[in-house]
Amino acid sequence: MPRRTLLGLSAGAGIALAAGLTGPRILHHGGRGTGELLRSRTPLPEPFQQPLTTPRVLQPIRTTGDTDYYRIVQRESAAEIIPGVRTPIWGYEGTFPGPTIESRKDRTTVVHHRNELPVPTVVHLHGGHTPADSDGYPTDLLTPAAGWDADHAGHGDHAGGMHDDRARIAHGERDYRYPPQQRAATLWYHDHRMDFTGPAVYRGLVGFHLIRDDEEDALDLPSGERELPLMIADRAFDEHGAFAYPSLDPTLRTTPGVQDAYVEGVFGDVILVNGAPWPVHEVAAARYRLRVLNASNARRYDLTLDPPPPGGAGFVQIGSDQGLLDAPRRHDHLPIAPAERYDLIVDFSRYPVGTRVTVRNRLGAGPTALVMQFVVTRREYDPSRIPRKLSDLPRLTREQATTVREFSFHSGPVHGHAGWLIGGKPFSPDHMAATPRLGDVEIWRFAADVHHPVHLHLVGFQVLTRHGRPPGPYDAGHKDTVDLRPAEAVEVITRFHGYRGRYVFHCHNAEHEDMAMMANFEVI
């Protein structure tokens, strides 16, 4: 590692310790992430009692020759997450998770959002190759349909409505337009409001957005009821059954941030999959496609199957954040950081009928070491296959890069309080950390003090090196989020193509992001 990078990482770790963060826990490479456990104060159910549910697929309200139109209302509701208990949520269409949108590569998708919540929102299609005006820039607020008094909300230097002359404000309703220029992939949409992303997502503003195309359709992968989107998220519950979250301002109107004990990140003690605690799902002895998303605010997972199938390698990875790999990869376990996705095949025909297959989290303890369970109940005909070749993925090379940029991710003071910085600076809409030219290839080097899952808007990328060595076994394919481990440096390479405009990149530990670990880039 270059000496200046090593010194910078050491200094970052020192700042973290000076800020009161616990060194041995957050600097442990195999740890569950950077965060503090928030314990539930309501009786919790036994694992593997609740059935797995799949979010409903949203149907378009109308279609034209090349465009599908959808409508989503963001509103308050209640969900029975803990059996017999009603949990207040903020939901897209009033559900948690929100409905799944399915797009095709050759068709434009327009989603009309109406905000009936008591606070502004911003919708970001995570992983979307999206024009700047529909990307969900954090100050491009969609204010409540019932009205919003910005002055009363107390906008200040570090509040959700920080002054931004370029902000695109919409009142009550807004169209987000997603062009059809993207290959098949597992994307997701979530709230991205300045300084309040963490608590808004925690309350339920999250959903899947799947893109399909002809290339993927031709592969005969498992489909229909044998294709399962799995959104993994941890939560804690208060004594009344509501989501417990340590906001400084529970109304999410004025003061951003969390209580000091949770500056590192918020871990819950209940693992939800598609909104159900430790669910169970019956499967045939056949291949299943699992689209796995880590939608937790801060918690990392390392997933494994118990028992493993005969011969091991129970997970066959066919895709990453941005779609299909070139060829399948086989894994015994899968580390996954917040916002990362894996597209997997699990062949349950490798197990005898009657087997209970538990998905475990190797980074958890007690109930957080459990995720969900599959029960192999029957034998059925299986027409699916796993092709040896999945897709053509041309790789960018170091020689193509016009620029190399370096960014450090570390803790530091933000407006007199503990926070998180990129390149030593807190987020400001006016500061541009990079101005790549449209069509140029660039290499970006990220260096971390503690765990930071780094996400770029607009573009996917390829991992070039990890800690000065070749990419790891989980870095394959095109990604949009890369997991930086403590005191680690990662190089990624990407082409800034498609659209000009202002975008952001940030840590996807939502508490870090809300406490200023975000920066701008503008494609010119």
Coordinates of C-alpha atoms in Angstrom, one line a residue:
M1 CA 0.0 0.0 0.0
P2 CA 1.3 3.5 -0.8
R3 CA 2.8 5.1 2.4
R4 CA 0.5 8.1 2.2
T5 CA -2.6 5.9 1.9
L6 CA -1.4 3.9 5.0
L7 CA -0.8 7.1 6.9
G8 CA -4.2 8.4 6.0
L9 CA -5.9 5.3 7.1
S10 CA -4.0 5.3 10.4
A11 CA -5.0 8.9 10.9
G12 CA -8.6 8.1 10.1
A13 CA -8.7 5.3 12.6
G14 CA -7.2 7.6 15.2
I15 CA -9.9 10.2 14.5
A16 CA -12.5 7.4 15.0
L17 CA -11.1 6.5 18.3
A18 CA -10.9 10.1 19.4
A19 CA -14.5 10.6 18.5
G20 CA -15.4 7.9 21.0
L21 CA -15.9 5.0 18.6
T22 CA -14.9 1.6 20.0
G23 CA -11.7 0.5 18.3
P24 CA -11.6 -3.3 18.7
R25 CA -15.2 -3.7 17.5
I26 CA -15.2 -1.4 14.5
L27 CA -11.7 -2.3 13.3
H28 CA -12.4 -6.0 13.2
H29 CA -12.3 -7.2 9.5
G30 CA -14.8 -10.0 10.0
G31 CA -17.2 -7.9 12.0
R32 CA -20.9 -7.3 11.4
G33 CA -20.2 -3.8 10.3
T34 CA -19.8 -0.5 12.0
G35 CA -22.7 0.2 14.4
E36 CA -24.3 -0.3 17.8
L37 CA -27.0 -2.8 18.7
L38 CA -30.5 -1.4 19.5
R39 CA -32.5 -3.9 21.5
S40 CA -36.2 -4.5 21.2
R41 CA -38.5 -3.9 24.1
T42 CA -41.5 -6.0 23.0
P43 CA -41.8 -9.8 23.0
L44 CA -40.4 -11.3 19.8
P45 CA -41.7 -14.4 17.9
E46 CA -39.8 -17.7 17.6
P47 CA -37.9 -18.0 14.4
F48 CA -39.3 -19.9 11.4
Q49 CA -42.9 -19.5 12.4
Q50 CA -44.0 -16.7 10.0
P51 CA -44.5 -17.5 6.3
L52 CA -42.3 -15.7 3.7
T53 CA -44.3 -13.3 1.6
T54 CA -43.3 -11.8 -1.7
P55 CA -44.0 -8.1 -2.4
R56 CA -46.7 -7.7 -5.0
V57 CA -45.7 -6.7 -8.5
L58 CA -47.2 -3.2 -9.3
Q59 CA -49.2 -3.1 -12.5
P60 CA -49.0 0.0 -14.8
I61 CA -51.9 2.4 -14.8
R62 CA -51.4 2.8 -18.6
T63 CA -49.0 1.9 -21.4
T64 CA -48.1 3.5 -24.7
G65 CA -46.0 2.1 -27.6
D66 CA -42.7 2.4 -25.6
T67 CA -43.6 3.6 -22.1
D68 CA -45.2 2.1 -19.0
Y69 CA -46.7 4.4 -16.4
Y70 CA -47.0 3.6 -12.7
R71 CA -48.5 5.4 -9.7
I72 CA -47.3 5.1 -6.1
V73 CA -48.7 6.9 -3.1
Q74 CA -46.3 7.3 -0.1
R75 CA -48.5 7.2 3.0
E76 CA -48.6 6.2 6.6
S77 CA -50.1 2.8 7.4
A78 CA -49.7 -0.1 9.8
A79 CA -48.3 -3.6 9.3
E80 CA -48.5 -6.8 11.4
I81 CA -44.8 -7.7 11.5
I82 CA -44.8 -9.1 15.0
P83 CA -47.8 -11.5 15.2
G84 CA -50.7 -9.7 16.9
V85 CA -49.0 -6.3 17.0
R86 CA -49.7 -3.4 14.6
T87 CA -46.5 -1.5 13.7
P88 CA -46.8 2.0 12.2
I89 CA -44.9 2.3 9.0
W90 CA -44.3 4.8 6.2
G91 CA -44.8 2.8 3.0
Y92 CA -44.9 3.0 -0.8
E93 CA -48.6 2.2 -1.3
G94 CA -48.7 1.8 2.4
T95 CA -46.8 -1.5 2.5
F96 CA -43.4 -2.6 3.8
P97 CA -41.6 -3.5 1.5
G98 CA -43.3 -1.4 -1.2
P99 CA -44.6 -3.0 -4.4
T100 CA -42.1 -4.4 -6.9
I101 CA -41.8 -2.6 -10.2
E102 CA -40.7 -4.7 -13.2
S103 CA -39.3 -2.9 -16.2
R104 CA -37.9 -4.1 -19.6
K105 CA -34.7 -2.9 -21.1
D106 CA -36.5 -1.7 -24.3
R107 CA -39.3 0.3 -22.5
T108 CA -39.3 3.6 -20.6
T109 CA -40.7 3.5 -17.1
V110 CA -42.4 6.5 -15.6
V111 CA -43.3 6.4 -11.9
H112 CA -45.7 9.1 -10.6
H113 CA -45.2 9.5 -6.8
R114 CA -47.6 11.3 -4.5
N115 CA -46.4 12.2 -1.1
E116 CA -49.1 11.9 1.6
L117 CA -46.5 11.7 4.4
P118 CA -45.9 14.5 7.0
V119 CA -42.4 15.2 5.7
P120 CA -40.6 15.7 2.3
T121 CA -39.2 12.7 0.5
V122 CA -36.9 12.0 -2.3
V123 CA -37.0 8.8 -4.4
H124 CA -33.7 7.2 -5.6
L125 CA -33.6 4.2 -7.9
H126 CA -30.5 2.5 -6.5
G127 CA -28.4 1.1 -9.3
G128 CA -30.4 3.0 -12.0
H129 CA -28.7 4.6 -15.0
T130 CA -30.9 7.6 -14.7
P131 CA -31.0 11.3 -15.9
A132 CA -30.0 13.7 -13.1
D133 CA -33.5 15.2 -12.8
S134 CA -34.9 11.7 -11.9
D135 CA -32.0 10.3 -9.9
G136 CA -33.2 11.4 -6.5
Y137 CA -30.6 14.1 -5.6
P138 CA -31.0 14.5 -1.8
T139 CA -32.2 18.1 -1.9
D140 CA -34.6 17.5 -4.8
L141 CA -37.5 17.3 -2.4
L142 CA -41.0 16.1 -3.0
T143 CA -42.9 18.1 -0.3
P144 CA -46.1 16.7 1.3
A145 CA -49.3 17.1 -0.6
A146 CA -50.9 18.6 2.6
G147 CA -48.3 21.4 2.6
W148 CA -44.9 22.0 4.1
D149 CA -43.7 25.0 6.1
A150 CA -40.0 25.1 5.3
D151 CA -39.3 27.9 7.8
H152 CA -41.1 26.1 10.6
A153 CA -39.0 23.0 9.8
G154 CA -35.9 24.8 10.9
H155 CA -33.7 24.5 7.8
G156 CA -30.1 25.3 8.8
D157 CA -26.5 24.5 7.9
H158 CA -27.0 20.8 8.5
A159 CA -30.8 20.2 8.3
G160 CA -32.8 18.3 5.7
G161 CA -33.5 21.4 3.7
M162 CA -30.0 22.9 3.6
H163 CA -29.9 25.8 1.1
D164 CA -29.3 24.6 -2.4
D165 CA -30.0 27.0 -5.4
R166 CA -30.0 24.0 -7.8
A167 CA -32.6 22.0 -5.9
R168 CA -35.6 20.8 -7.9
I169 CA -38.6 21.1 -5.5
A170 CA -41.9 19.5 -6.3
H171 CA -45.1 20.0 -4.3
G172 CA -47.1 16.9 -3.6
E173 CA -46.5 15.0 -6.8
R174 CA -43.6 14.2 -9.1
D175 CA -42.8 12.0 -12.1
Y176 CA -39.6 10.0 -12.1
R177 CA -38.6 8.9 -15.6
Y178 CA -36.3 5.9 -16.1
P179 CA -35.1 5.3 -19.7
P180 CA -34.7 1.8 -21.2
Q181 CA -30.9 1.8 -21.6
Q182 CA -30.0 -0.7 -18.9
R183 CA -29.5 -4.5 -18.9
A184 CA -31.4 -6.8 -16.6
A185 CA -30.6 -6.3 -13.0
T186 CA -31.9 -6.4 -9.4
L187 CA -32.4 -2.7 -8.4
W188 CA -34.2 -1.2 -5.5
Y189 CA -35.8 2.2 -4.8
H190 CA -35.8 4.0 -1.4
D191 CA -36.0 7.4 0.2
H192 CA -33.0 9.6 -0.2
R193 CA -33.9 12.8 1.5
M194 CA -31.0 15.0 2.7
D195 CA -30.0 14.0 6.3
F196 CA -33.0 11.7 6.9
T197 CA -32.4 8.7 4.7
G198 CA -31.7 6.3 7.6
P199 CA -34.9 6.8 9.6
A200 CA -37.1 7.1 6.5
V201 CA -35.9 3.8 5.1
Y202 CA -36.1 2.2 8.6
R203 CA -39.8 3.2 8.7
G204 CA -40.4 1.3 5.5
L205 CA -39.7 3.5 2.4
V206 CA -38.0 0.8 0.3
G207 CA -39.0 -1.6 -2.5
F208 CA -37.6 -3.7 -5.4
H209 CA -37.3 -2.6 -9.0
L210 CA -36.4 -5.4 -11.3
I211 CA -35.2 -4.9 -14.9
R212 CA -35.6 -7.7 -17.4
D213 CA -34.3 -8.2 -20.9
D214 CA -34.2 -10.7 -23.8
E215 CA -30.7 -11.9 -22.9
E216 CA -31.7 -13.0 -19.5
D217 CA -35.0 -14.5 -20.7
A218 CA -33.1 -16.8 -23.1
L219 CA -31.1 -18.5 -20.3
D220 CA -33.9 -20.7 -18.9
L221 CA -33.2 -19.6 -15.3
P222 CA -35.7 -20.5 -12.5
S223 CA -38.8 -18.2 -12.8
G224 CA -42.3 -17.8 -11.6
E225 CA -42.8 -19.0 -8.0
R226 CA -39.2 -20.3 -8.1
E227 CA -37.8 -16.7 -8.4
L228 CA -37.8 -15.1 -5.0
P229 CA -36.7 -11.5 -4.2
L230 CA -35.4 -11.5 -0.7
M231 CA -35.0 -8.2 1.1
I232 CA -33.0 -8.7 4.3
A233 CA -33.2 -5.9 6.9
D234 CA -32.7 -5.7 10.6
R235 CA -35.1 -3.7 12.9
A236 CA -35.7 -3.2 16.6
F237 CA -39.2 -2.6 18.2
D238 CA -40.2 -0.5 21.1
E239 CA -42.5 -1.6 23.9
H240 CA -45.6 -0.7 21.8
G241 CA -44.4 -2.7 18.7
A242 CA -43.4 0.4 16.7
F243 CA -40.0 0.5 15.0
A244 CA -37.4 1.7 17.5
Y245 CA -34.9 4.2 16.0
P246 CA -32.7 6.6 18.0
S247 CA -33.5 9.8 16.0
L248 CA -32.7 13.1 17.7
D249 CA -36.0 14.3 16.2
P250 CA -38.6 11.5 16.0
T251 CA -40.8 13.7 13.8
L252 CA -38.0 13.8 11.1
R253 CA -38.9 17.5 10.6
T254 CA -36.0 19.5 12.0
T255 CA -32.9 18.0 13.6
P256 CA -31.1 15.3 11.7
G257 CA -28.9 12.6 13.2
V258 CA -29.0 9.9 15.9
Q259 CA -28.2 9.8 19.6
D260 CA -24.5 9.7 20.3
A261 CA -24.4 6.0 21.1
Y262 CA -25.5 5.2 17.5
V263 CA -23.3 7.5 15.5
E264 CA -21.5 4.4 14.1
G265 CA -24.7 3.0 12.8
V266 CA -27.9 1.3 14.0
F267 CA -28.2 -2.5 14.3
G268 CA -31.5 -4.1 15.1
D269 CA -32.0 -7.4 16.9
V270 CA -34.7 -8.7 14.6
I271 CA -33.9 -10.0 11.1
L272 CA -36.7 -9.4 8.6
V273 CA -37.0 -10.9 5.2
N274 CA -39.5 -9.1 3.0
G275 CA -40.9 -7.6 6.2
A276 CA -41.4 -10.9 8.1
P277 CA -39.3 -11.9 11.1
W278 CA -37.1 -15.0 10.5
P279 CA -39.7 -16.4 8.0
V280 CA -40.0 -20.0 6.6
H281 CA -40.8 -21.0 3.0
E282 CA -41.7 -24.3 1.5
V283 CA -39.8 -25.2 -1.7
A284 CA -39.8 -28.1 -4.2
A285 CA -36.6 -30.2 -4.6
A286 CA -35.6 -28.0 -7.6
R287 CA -33.5 -24.9 -8.5
Y288 CA -34.6 -21.5 -7.1
R289 CA -33.4 -18.1 -8.1
L290 CA -32.9 -15.9 -5.0
R291 CA -32.5 -12.1 -5.6
V292 CA -30.8 -11.1 -2.3
L293 CA -30.7 -7.5 -1.2
N294 CA -29.2 -6.2 2.1
A295 CA -31.5 -3.3 2.9
S296 CA -30.2 -2.9 6.4
N297 CA -29.1 0.6 7.5
A298 CA -25.7 -0.6 8.8
R299 CA -25.5 -4.4 9.4
R300 CA -23.4 -6.6 7.2
Y301 CA -24.2 -10.3 6.8
D302 CA -22.3 -13.4 5.8
L303 CA -24.9 -15.9 4.6
T304 CA -24.5 -19.6 4.6
L305 CA -26.7 -22.7 4.2
D306 CA -27.2 -25.1 7.2
P307 CA -26.8 -27.9 6.4
P308 CA -24.7 -27.4 3.3
P309 CA -25.6 -29.5 0.3
P310 CA -23.5 -32.6 -0.4
G311 CA -20.3 -31.4 -2.0
G312 CA -20.7 -27.8 -0.6
A313 CA -20.9 -24.6 -2.7
G314 CA -24.6 -24.2 -2.0
F315 CA -24.8 -20.7 -3.6
V316 CA -24.3 -20.4 -7.3
Q317 CA -23.9 -16.7 -8.1
I318 CA -25.2 -15.6 -11.5
G319 CA -25.4 -11.9 -11.0
S320 CA -24.2 -8.9 -9.0
D321 CA -25.5 -5.4 -8.3
Q322 CA -25.7 -4.5 -12.0
G323 CA -26.8 -7.7 -13.6
L324 CA -25.5 -11.0 -14.9
L325 CA -21.9 -12.2 -14.4
D326 CA -20.0 -13.5 -17.4
A327 CA -20.1 -17.0 -15.9
P328 CA -21.5 -18.6 -12.7
R329 CA -19.4 -18.5 -9.4
R330 CA -19.9 -21.0 -6.7
H331 CA -19.7 -20.0 -3.0
D332 CA -20.0 -21.7 0.4
H333 CA -20.9 -18.4 2.0
L334 CA -21.7 -14.8 0.9
P335 CA -20.6 -11.6 2.7
I336 CA -23.1 -8.8 1.9
A337 CA -22.9 -5.2 2.9
P338 CA -25.7 -2.7 3.0
A339 CA -27.1 -2.0 -0.5
E340 CA -25.3 -4.9 -2.1
R341 CA -27.2 -7.5 -4.1
Y342 CA -26.5 -11.1 -5.2
D343 CA -28.4 -13.0 -7.8
L344 CA -28.2 -16.6 -6.8
I345 CA -29.3 -20.1 -7.7
V346 CA -29.8 -22.6 -4.9
D347 CA -30.6 -26.2 -6.0
F348 CA -32.8 -27.7 -3.4
S349 CA -32.8 -31.1 -5.3
R350 CA -29.4 -31.7 -3.6
Y351 CA -31.3 -32.2 -0.3
P352 CA -33.7 -35.1 0.7
V353 CA -37.4 -34.2 0.9
G354 CA -38.1 -33.1 4.4
T355 CA -34.9 -31.3 5.0
R356 CA -35.0 -27.9 6.7
V357 CA -32.4 -25.6 5.3
T358 CA -31.6 -22.7 7.5
V359 CA -30.0 -19.5 6.1
R360 CA -27.6 -18.4 8.7
N361 CA -25.6 -15.2 9.3
R362 CA -22.1 -16.0 10.3
L363 CA -21.6 -12.4 11.5
G364 CA -24.6 -12.6 13.9
A365 CA -25.0 -13.8 17.4
G366 CA -28.1 -15.3 19.0
P367 CA -31.2 -14.4 17.0
T368 CA -29.2 -12.3 14.5
A369 CA -27.3 -15.4 13.5
L370 CA -30.5 -16.6 11.9
V371 CA -32.1 -15.2 8.7
M372 CA -34.8 -17.6 7.4
Q373 CA -35.5 -21.2 6.7
F374 CA -36.5 -23.3 3.6
V375 CA -38.4 -26.6 3.9
V376 CA -38.0 -29.0 1.1
T377 CA -41.5 -30.6 0.9
R378 CA -41.8 -32.3 -2.5
R379 CA -40.3 -33.3 -5.8
E380 CA -41.3 -31.5 -9.0
Y381 CA -40.2 -31.3 -12.6
D382 CA -37.5 -28.6 -13.1
P383 CA -37.0 -27.2 -16.6
S384 CA -34.4 -24.6 -15.5
R385 CA -30.7 -24.8 -16.0
I386 CA -27.5 -22.9 -15.1
P387 CA -25.6 -22.0 -18.3
R388 CA -21.9 -22.1 -18.3
K389 CA -21.9 -18.7 -20.0
L390 CA -24.3 -16.0 -18.8
S391 CA -23.3 -12.8 -20.5
D392 CA -20.5 -10.9 -22.4
L393 CA -18.9 -8.5 -19.9
P394 CA -16.1 -6.5 -21.6
R395 CA -13.7 -5.2 -19.0
L396 CA -12.3 -1.7 -18.8
T397 CA -8.6 -1.5 -18.4
R398 CA -6.3 0.7 -16.5
E399 CA -4.8 2.0 -19.8
Q400 CA -8.2 3.4 -20.8
A401 CA -8.5 5.7 -17.7
T402 CA -8.0 9.4 -18.3
T403 CA -8.0 10.3 -14.5
V404 CA -7.2 8.7 -11.2
R405 CA -9.0 10.2 -8.2
E406 CA -8.5 9.4 -4.5
F407 CA -11.1 9.6 -1.7
S408 CA -10.7 8.8 2.0
F409 CA -13.8 7.8 4.1
H410 CA -13.3 8.5 7.8
S411 CA -14.9 9.9 10.8
G412 CA -14.6 13.6 11.8
P413 CA -16.4 16.6 13.2
V414 CA -19.4 17.9 11.3
H415 CA -20.6 21.3 12.5
G416 CA -19.3 20.7 16.0
H417 CA -20.7 17.2 16.3
A418 CA -19.4 13.7 15.6
G419 CA -19.8 12.8 11.9
W420 CA -18.4 11.2 8.8
L421 CA -16.3 12.7 6.0
I422 CA -15.2 12.1 2.4
G423 CA -11.8 13.6 1.7
G424 CA -11.9 15.4 5.0
K425 CA -15.1 17.4 4.0
P426 CA -18.7 17.0 5.1
F427 CA -21.4 17.0 2.3
S428 CA -22.3 20.4 0.8
P429 CA -24.5 20.8 -2.3
D430 CA -22.0 23.5 -3.4
H431 CA -18.8 21.5 -3.3
M432 CA -18.0 19.4 -6.3
A433 CA -15.5 16.5 -5.5
A434 CA -15.1 15.5 -9.1
T435 CA -16.1 16.6 -12.6
P436 CA -15.7 13.7 -15.0
R437 CA -16.3 14.3 -18.7
L438 CA -19.1 12.5 -20.4
G439 CA -17.7 9.3 -22.0
D440 CA -14.4 9.3 -20.0
V441 CA -13.1 6.3 -18.1
E442 CA -11.8 7.0 -14.6
I443 CA -10.3 5.1 -11.7
W444 CA -11.5 6.0 -8.3
R445 CA -9.5 4.9 -5.2
F446 CA -11.4 4.6 -1.9
A447 CA -9.7 4.3 1.4
A448 CA -11.5 3.5 4.7
D449 CA -11.0 3.8 8.4
V450 CA -13.8 1.5 9.4
H451 CA -16.5 -0.4 7.4
H452 CA -18.0 1.7 4.6
P453 CA -20.1 0.3 1.8
V454 CA -19.5 3.0 -1.0
H455 CA -22.2 3.6 -3.6
L456 CA -21.9 5.6 -6.8
H457 CA -25.0 7.0 -8.4
L458 CA -25.5 7.0 -12.2
V459 CA -22.8 4.4 -13.1
G460 CA -21.8 0.8 -12.4
F461 CA -18.2 0.0 -12.0
Q462 CA -15.7 -2.9 -12.0
V463 CA -13.4 -3.5 -9.0
L464 CA -9.8 -3.3 -10.1
T465 CA -7.9 -4.0 -6.9
R466 CA -8.6 -4.6 -3.2
H467 CA -5.9 -3.7 -0.8
G468 CA -3.4 -3.7 -3.6
R469 CA -4.3 -7.2 -4.7
P470 CA -6.7 -8.5 -7.4
P471 CA -10.4 -8.3 -6.7
G472 CA -11.9 -10.8 -4.2
P473 CA -14.2 -13.7 -5.0
Y474 CA -17.3 -11.5 -4.3
D475 CA -16.2 -8.6 -6.5
A476 CA -17.1 -10.1 -9.8
G477 CA -19.3 -8.5 -12.4
H478 CA -20.5 -4.9 -12.6
K479 CA -21.3 -3.3 -9.2
D480 CA -22.6 0.0 -7.9
T481 CA -21.7 -0.6 -4.2
V482 CA -18.4 -1.9 -2.9
D483 CA -17.8 -3.0 0.7
L484 CA -14.7 -1.3 2.2
R485 CA -13.4 -3.2 5.2
P486 CA -11.5 -1.4 8.0
A487 CA -8.1 0.1 7.0
E488 CA -8.7 -1.1 3.4
A489 CA -8.2 0.6 0.0
V490 CA -10.2 -0.4 -3.1
E491 CA -9.8 0.8 -6.7
V492 CA -12.8 0.8 -9.1
I493 CA -13.0 1.8 -12.8
T494 CA -16.0 3.1 -14.6
R495 CA -17.1 5.0 -17.7
F496 CA -19.2 8.1 -17.1
H497 CA -21.7 7.7 -19.9
G498 CA -25.3 8.5 -20.7
Y499 CA -26.1 11.7 -19.0
R500 CA -24.6 15.0 -17.8
G501 CA -25.5 16.5 -14.5
R502 CA -25.0 16.5 -10.8
Y503 CA -24.9 13.2 -8.9
V504 CA -23.6 12.0 -5.5
F505 CA -21.6 9.1 -4.1
H506 CA -21.7 8.2 -0.5
C507 CA -21.3 5.6 2.2
H508 CA -24.4 3.4 2.4
N509 CA -24.3 2.9 6.1
A510 CA -27.3 5.1 6.3
E511 CA -26.3 6.8 9.6
H512 CA -22.9 7.7 8.1
E513 CA -24.6 9.1 5.0
D514 CA -27.0 11.2 7.1
M515 CA -24.1 12.5 9.1
A516 CA -22.4 14.0 6.0
M517 CA -20.5 11.1 4.4
M518 CA -21.6 12.0 0.9
A519 CA -20.0 14.0 -1.9
N520 CA -21.0 15.4 -5.3
F521 CA -19.7 14.7 -8.8
E522 CA -20.9 16.4 -11.9
V523 CA -20.7 14.9 -15.4
I524 CA -19.8 17.7 -17.8

